[in-house]
Short mmCIF file of C-alpha atoms in Angstrom, two decimals:
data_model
loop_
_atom_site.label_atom_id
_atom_site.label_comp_id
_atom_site.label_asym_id
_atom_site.label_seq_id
_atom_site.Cartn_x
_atom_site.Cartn_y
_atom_site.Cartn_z
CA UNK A 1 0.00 0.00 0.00
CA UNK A 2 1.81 2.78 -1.48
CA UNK A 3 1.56 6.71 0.30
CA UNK A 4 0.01 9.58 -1.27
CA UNK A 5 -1.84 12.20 0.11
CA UNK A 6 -4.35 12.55 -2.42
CA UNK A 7 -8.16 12.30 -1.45
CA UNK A 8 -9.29 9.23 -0.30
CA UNK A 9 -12.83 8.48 0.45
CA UNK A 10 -13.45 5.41 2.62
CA UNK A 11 -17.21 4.44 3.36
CA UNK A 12 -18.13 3.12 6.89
CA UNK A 13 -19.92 -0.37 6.36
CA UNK A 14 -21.64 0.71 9.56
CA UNK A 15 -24.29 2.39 7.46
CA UNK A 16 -24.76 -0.38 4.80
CA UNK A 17 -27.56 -3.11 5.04
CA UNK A 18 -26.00 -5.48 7.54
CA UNK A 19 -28.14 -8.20 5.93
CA UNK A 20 -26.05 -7.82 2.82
CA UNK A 21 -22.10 -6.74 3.66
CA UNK A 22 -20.63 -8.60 1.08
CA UNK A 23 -22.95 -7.33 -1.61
CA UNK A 24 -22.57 -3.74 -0.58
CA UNK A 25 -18.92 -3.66 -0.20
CA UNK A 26 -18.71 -4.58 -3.62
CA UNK A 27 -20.89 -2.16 -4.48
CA UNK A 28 -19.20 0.84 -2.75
CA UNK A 29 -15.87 -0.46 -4.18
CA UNK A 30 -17.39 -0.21 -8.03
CA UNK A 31 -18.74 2.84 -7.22
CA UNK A 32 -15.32 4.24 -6.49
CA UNK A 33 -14.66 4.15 -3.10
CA UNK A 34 -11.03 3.76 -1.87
CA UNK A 35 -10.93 2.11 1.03
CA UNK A 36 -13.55 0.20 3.44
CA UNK A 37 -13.92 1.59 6.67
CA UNK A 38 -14.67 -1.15 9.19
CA UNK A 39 -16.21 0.17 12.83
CA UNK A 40 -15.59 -2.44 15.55
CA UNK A 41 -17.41 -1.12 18.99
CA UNK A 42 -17.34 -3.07 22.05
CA UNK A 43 -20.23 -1.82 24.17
CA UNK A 44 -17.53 -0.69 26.79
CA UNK A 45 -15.21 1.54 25.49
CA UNK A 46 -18.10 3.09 23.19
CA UNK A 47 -21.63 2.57 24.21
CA UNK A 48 -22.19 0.18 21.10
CA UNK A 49 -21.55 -3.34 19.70
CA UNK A 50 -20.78 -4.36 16.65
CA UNK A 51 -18.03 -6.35 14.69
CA UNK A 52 -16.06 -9.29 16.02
CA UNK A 53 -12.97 -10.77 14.15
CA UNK A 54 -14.99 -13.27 12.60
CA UNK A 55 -17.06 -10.96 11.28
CA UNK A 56 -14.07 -8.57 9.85
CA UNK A 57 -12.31 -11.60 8.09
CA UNK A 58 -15.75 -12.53 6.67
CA UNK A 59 -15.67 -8.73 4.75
CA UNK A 60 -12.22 -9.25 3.98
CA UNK A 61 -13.25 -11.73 1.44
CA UNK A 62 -15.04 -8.92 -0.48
CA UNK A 63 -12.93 -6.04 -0.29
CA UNK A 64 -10.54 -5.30 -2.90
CA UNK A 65 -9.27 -1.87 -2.07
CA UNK A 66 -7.91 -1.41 1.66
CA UNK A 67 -9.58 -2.34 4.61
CA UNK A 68 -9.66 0.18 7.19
CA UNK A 69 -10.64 -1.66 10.44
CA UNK A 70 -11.21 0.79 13.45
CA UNK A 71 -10.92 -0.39 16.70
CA UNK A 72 -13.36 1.72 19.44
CA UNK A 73 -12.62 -1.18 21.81
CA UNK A 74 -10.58 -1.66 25.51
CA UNK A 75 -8.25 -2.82 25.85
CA UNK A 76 -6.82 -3.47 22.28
CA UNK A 77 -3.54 -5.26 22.13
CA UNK A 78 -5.41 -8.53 22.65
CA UNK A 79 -6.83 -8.49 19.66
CA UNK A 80 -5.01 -7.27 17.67
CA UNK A 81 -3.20 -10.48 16.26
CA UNK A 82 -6.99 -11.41 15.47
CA UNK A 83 -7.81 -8.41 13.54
CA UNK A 84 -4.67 -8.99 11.72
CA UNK A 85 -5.30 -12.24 11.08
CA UNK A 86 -8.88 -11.54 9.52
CA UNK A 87 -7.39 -9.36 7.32
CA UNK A 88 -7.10 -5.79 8.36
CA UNK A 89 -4.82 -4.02 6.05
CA UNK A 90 -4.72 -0.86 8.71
CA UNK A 91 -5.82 -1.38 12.34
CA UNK A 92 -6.58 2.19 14.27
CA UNK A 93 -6.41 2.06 18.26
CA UNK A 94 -7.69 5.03 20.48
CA UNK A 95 -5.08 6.54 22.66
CA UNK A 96 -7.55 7.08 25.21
CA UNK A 97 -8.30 3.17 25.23
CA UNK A 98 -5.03 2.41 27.08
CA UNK A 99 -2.31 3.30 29.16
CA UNK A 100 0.37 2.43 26.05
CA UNK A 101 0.23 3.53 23.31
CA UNK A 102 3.49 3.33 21.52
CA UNK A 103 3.06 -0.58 22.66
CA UNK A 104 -0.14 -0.86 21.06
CA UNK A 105 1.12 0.61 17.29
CA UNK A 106 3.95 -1.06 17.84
CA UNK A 107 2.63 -4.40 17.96
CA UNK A 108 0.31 -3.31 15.38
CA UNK A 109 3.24 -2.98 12.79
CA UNK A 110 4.55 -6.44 14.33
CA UNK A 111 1.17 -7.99 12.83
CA UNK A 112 1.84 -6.95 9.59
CA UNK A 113 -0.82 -4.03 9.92
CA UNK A 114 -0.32 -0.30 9.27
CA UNK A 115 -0.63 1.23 12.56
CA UNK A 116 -3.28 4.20 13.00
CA UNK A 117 -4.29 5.89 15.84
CA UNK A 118 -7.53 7.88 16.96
CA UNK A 119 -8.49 10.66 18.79
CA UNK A 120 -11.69 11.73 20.59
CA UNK A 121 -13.18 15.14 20.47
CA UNK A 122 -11.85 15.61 23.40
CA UNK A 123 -8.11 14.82 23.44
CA UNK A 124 -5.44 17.13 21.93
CA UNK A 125 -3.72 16.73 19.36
CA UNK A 126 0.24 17.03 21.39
CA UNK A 127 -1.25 13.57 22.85
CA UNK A 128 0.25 11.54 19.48
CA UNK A 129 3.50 13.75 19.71
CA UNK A 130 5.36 11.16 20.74
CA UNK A 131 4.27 8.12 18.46
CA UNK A 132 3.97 9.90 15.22
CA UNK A 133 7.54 8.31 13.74
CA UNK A 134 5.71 4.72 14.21
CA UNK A 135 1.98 5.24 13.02
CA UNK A 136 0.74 5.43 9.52
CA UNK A 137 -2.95 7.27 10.05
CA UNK A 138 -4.25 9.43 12.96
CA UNK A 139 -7.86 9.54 12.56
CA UNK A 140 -9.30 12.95 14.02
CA UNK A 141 -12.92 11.56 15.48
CA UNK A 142 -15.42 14.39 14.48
CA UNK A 143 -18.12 12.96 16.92
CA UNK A 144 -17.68 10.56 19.98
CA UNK A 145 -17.79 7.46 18.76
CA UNK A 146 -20.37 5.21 19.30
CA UNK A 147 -23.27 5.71 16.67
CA UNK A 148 -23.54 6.52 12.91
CA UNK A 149 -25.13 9.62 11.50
CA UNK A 150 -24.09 12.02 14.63
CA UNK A 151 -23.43 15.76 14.32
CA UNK A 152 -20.06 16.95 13.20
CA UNK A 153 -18.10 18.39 15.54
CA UNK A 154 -15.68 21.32 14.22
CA UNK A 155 -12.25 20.15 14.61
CA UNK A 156 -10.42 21.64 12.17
CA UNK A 157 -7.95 23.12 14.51
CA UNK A 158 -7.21 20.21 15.63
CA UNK A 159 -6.27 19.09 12.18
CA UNK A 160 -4.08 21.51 10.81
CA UNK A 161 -2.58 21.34 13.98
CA UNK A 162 -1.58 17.72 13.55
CA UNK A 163 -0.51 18.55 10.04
CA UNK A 164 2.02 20.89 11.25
CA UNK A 165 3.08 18.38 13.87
CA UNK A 166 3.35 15.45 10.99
CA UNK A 167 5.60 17.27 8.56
CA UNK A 168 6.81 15.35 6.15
CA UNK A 169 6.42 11.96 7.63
CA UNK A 170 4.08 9.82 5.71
CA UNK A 171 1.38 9.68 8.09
CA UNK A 172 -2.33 9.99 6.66
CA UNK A 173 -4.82 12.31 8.64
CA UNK A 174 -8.13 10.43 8.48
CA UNK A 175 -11.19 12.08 9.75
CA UNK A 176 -14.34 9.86 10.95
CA UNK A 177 -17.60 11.75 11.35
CA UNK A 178 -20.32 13.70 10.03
CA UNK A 179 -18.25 13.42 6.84
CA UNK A 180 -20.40 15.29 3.75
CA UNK A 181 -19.73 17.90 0.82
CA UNK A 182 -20.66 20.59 3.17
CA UNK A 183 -17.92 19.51 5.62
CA UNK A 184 -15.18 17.49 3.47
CA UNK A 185 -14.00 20.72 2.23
CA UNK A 186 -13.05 22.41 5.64
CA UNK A 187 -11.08 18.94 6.66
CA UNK A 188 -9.46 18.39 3.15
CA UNK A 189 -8.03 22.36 3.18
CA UNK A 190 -6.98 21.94 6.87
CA UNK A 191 -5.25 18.59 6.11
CA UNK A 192 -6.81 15.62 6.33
CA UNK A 193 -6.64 13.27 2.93
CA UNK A 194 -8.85 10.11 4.09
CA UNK A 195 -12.77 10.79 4.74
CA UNK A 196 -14.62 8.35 6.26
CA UNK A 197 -18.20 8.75 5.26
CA UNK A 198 -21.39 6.23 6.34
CA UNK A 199 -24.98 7.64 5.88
CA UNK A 200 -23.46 10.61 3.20
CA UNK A 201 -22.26 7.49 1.12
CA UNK A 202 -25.11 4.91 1.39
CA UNK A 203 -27.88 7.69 1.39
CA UNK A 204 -30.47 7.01 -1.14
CA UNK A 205 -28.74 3.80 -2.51
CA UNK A 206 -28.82 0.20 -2.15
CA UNK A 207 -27.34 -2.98 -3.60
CA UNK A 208 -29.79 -3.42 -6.31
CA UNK A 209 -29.35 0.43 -7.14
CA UNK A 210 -26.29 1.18 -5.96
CA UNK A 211 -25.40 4.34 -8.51
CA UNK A 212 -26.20 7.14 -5.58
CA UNK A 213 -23.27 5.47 -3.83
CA UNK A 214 -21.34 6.36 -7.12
CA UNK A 215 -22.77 9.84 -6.83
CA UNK A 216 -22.62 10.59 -3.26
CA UNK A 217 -18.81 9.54 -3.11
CA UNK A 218 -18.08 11.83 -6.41
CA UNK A 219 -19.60 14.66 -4.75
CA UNK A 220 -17.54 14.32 -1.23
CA UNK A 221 -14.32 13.70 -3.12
CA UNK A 222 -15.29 16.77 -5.52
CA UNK A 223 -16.03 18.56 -2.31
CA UNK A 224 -13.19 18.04 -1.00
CA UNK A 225 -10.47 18.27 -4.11
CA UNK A 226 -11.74 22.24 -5.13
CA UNK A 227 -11.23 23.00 -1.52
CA UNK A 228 -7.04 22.23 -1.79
CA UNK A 229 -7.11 22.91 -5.58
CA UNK A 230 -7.16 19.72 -6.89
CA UNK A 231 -10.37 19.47 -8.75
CA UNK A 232 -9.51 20.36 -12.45
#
């Protein structure tokens, strides 16, 4: 998985008809996504529950891109060797979800995994200072995690904050939340270059008409390119 910093738009299965994965992560794939976002909640660390290993290495037979498997779950290095094992191509930890986290990306990388790590609303950006030479991704949480189709919070401050902070290290800024055309633009000119997007992807669409997916990732992505110039 080669580094660029272009636009990347990953949809959240979260918001796709869980009757269906496999069918709709093919779907969101032809319609041009770039990466699948996977969501796994724990009930505990986040006050919802919903992917287990077996689940992830059951989508893993349908993605084709990268999947993006974010862990809202405590503690985290005990599974991660599972999540790497069903196939995660990126595994994202919390640094509020334990007391290490330079051990937890670490042993992320020792998986085989690029090694991401997540912020809440509420946690600074200095707090990945120390651990940005050994992660791949920081994903910027633009609501507290838990639930689909929340309320952006504004954190572009905290973005181009971490931007400054990453430099030239080839470290992706990811943002998860409340991810639209009305909002890609203010993370995409403050930094951030993946968008993880659920209901503003799978809105209107579905597996046996699955062209608004097409649309509604075009216009996030077209969004998001004017805003840094790169929409020709």
């Amino acid at each position: 998985m080669s580094f660029d910093r272009s636009i990347k738009i990953a949809p959240s299965i979260l918001s796709a008809d869980f009757a269906d994965f496999g069918a709709e992560i093919r779907a969101v794939e032809a319609q041009g996504a770039d990466w699948v976002h996977v969501d796994v909640m724990d009930g505990h660390f986040v006050p919802n529950i919903t992917f287990g290993p077996p689940a992830v290495a059951a989508f893993r037979k349908h993605v084709g891109t990268v999947m993006d498997v974010h862990l809202m779950i405590a503690p985290v290095d005990p599974y991660i060797d599972a999540f790497a094992k069903a196939g995660a191509d990126i595994i994202t930890a919390h640094v509020e979800a334990g007391p290490h986290i330079h051990r937890t990306l670490q042993a992320i990388r020792a998986a085989g995994c690029k090694a991401g790590v997540a912020l809440n609303p509420g946690t600074p950006a200095e707090s990945v200072a120390e651990v940005l030479d050994i992660a791949d991704l920081v994903c910027v949480m633009t609501v507290n995690p838990g639930f689909g189709g929340q309320k952006f919070i504004d954190m572009t401050g905290k973005v181009r904050r971490l931007r400054e902070m990453i430099g030239d290290r080839p470290v992706h800024i990811e943002i998860d939340g409340g991810v639209d055309p009305t909002t890609a633009p203010l993370l995409a000119k403050a930094g951030a270059d993946v968008l993880v997007a659920g209901s503003a992807v799978f809105r209107g669409g579905s597996v046996s008409n699955s062209a608004p997916y097409g649309d509604n990732i075009r216009a996030i992505r077209r969004a998001a390119e004017e805003a840094v110039g790169l929409y020709a």
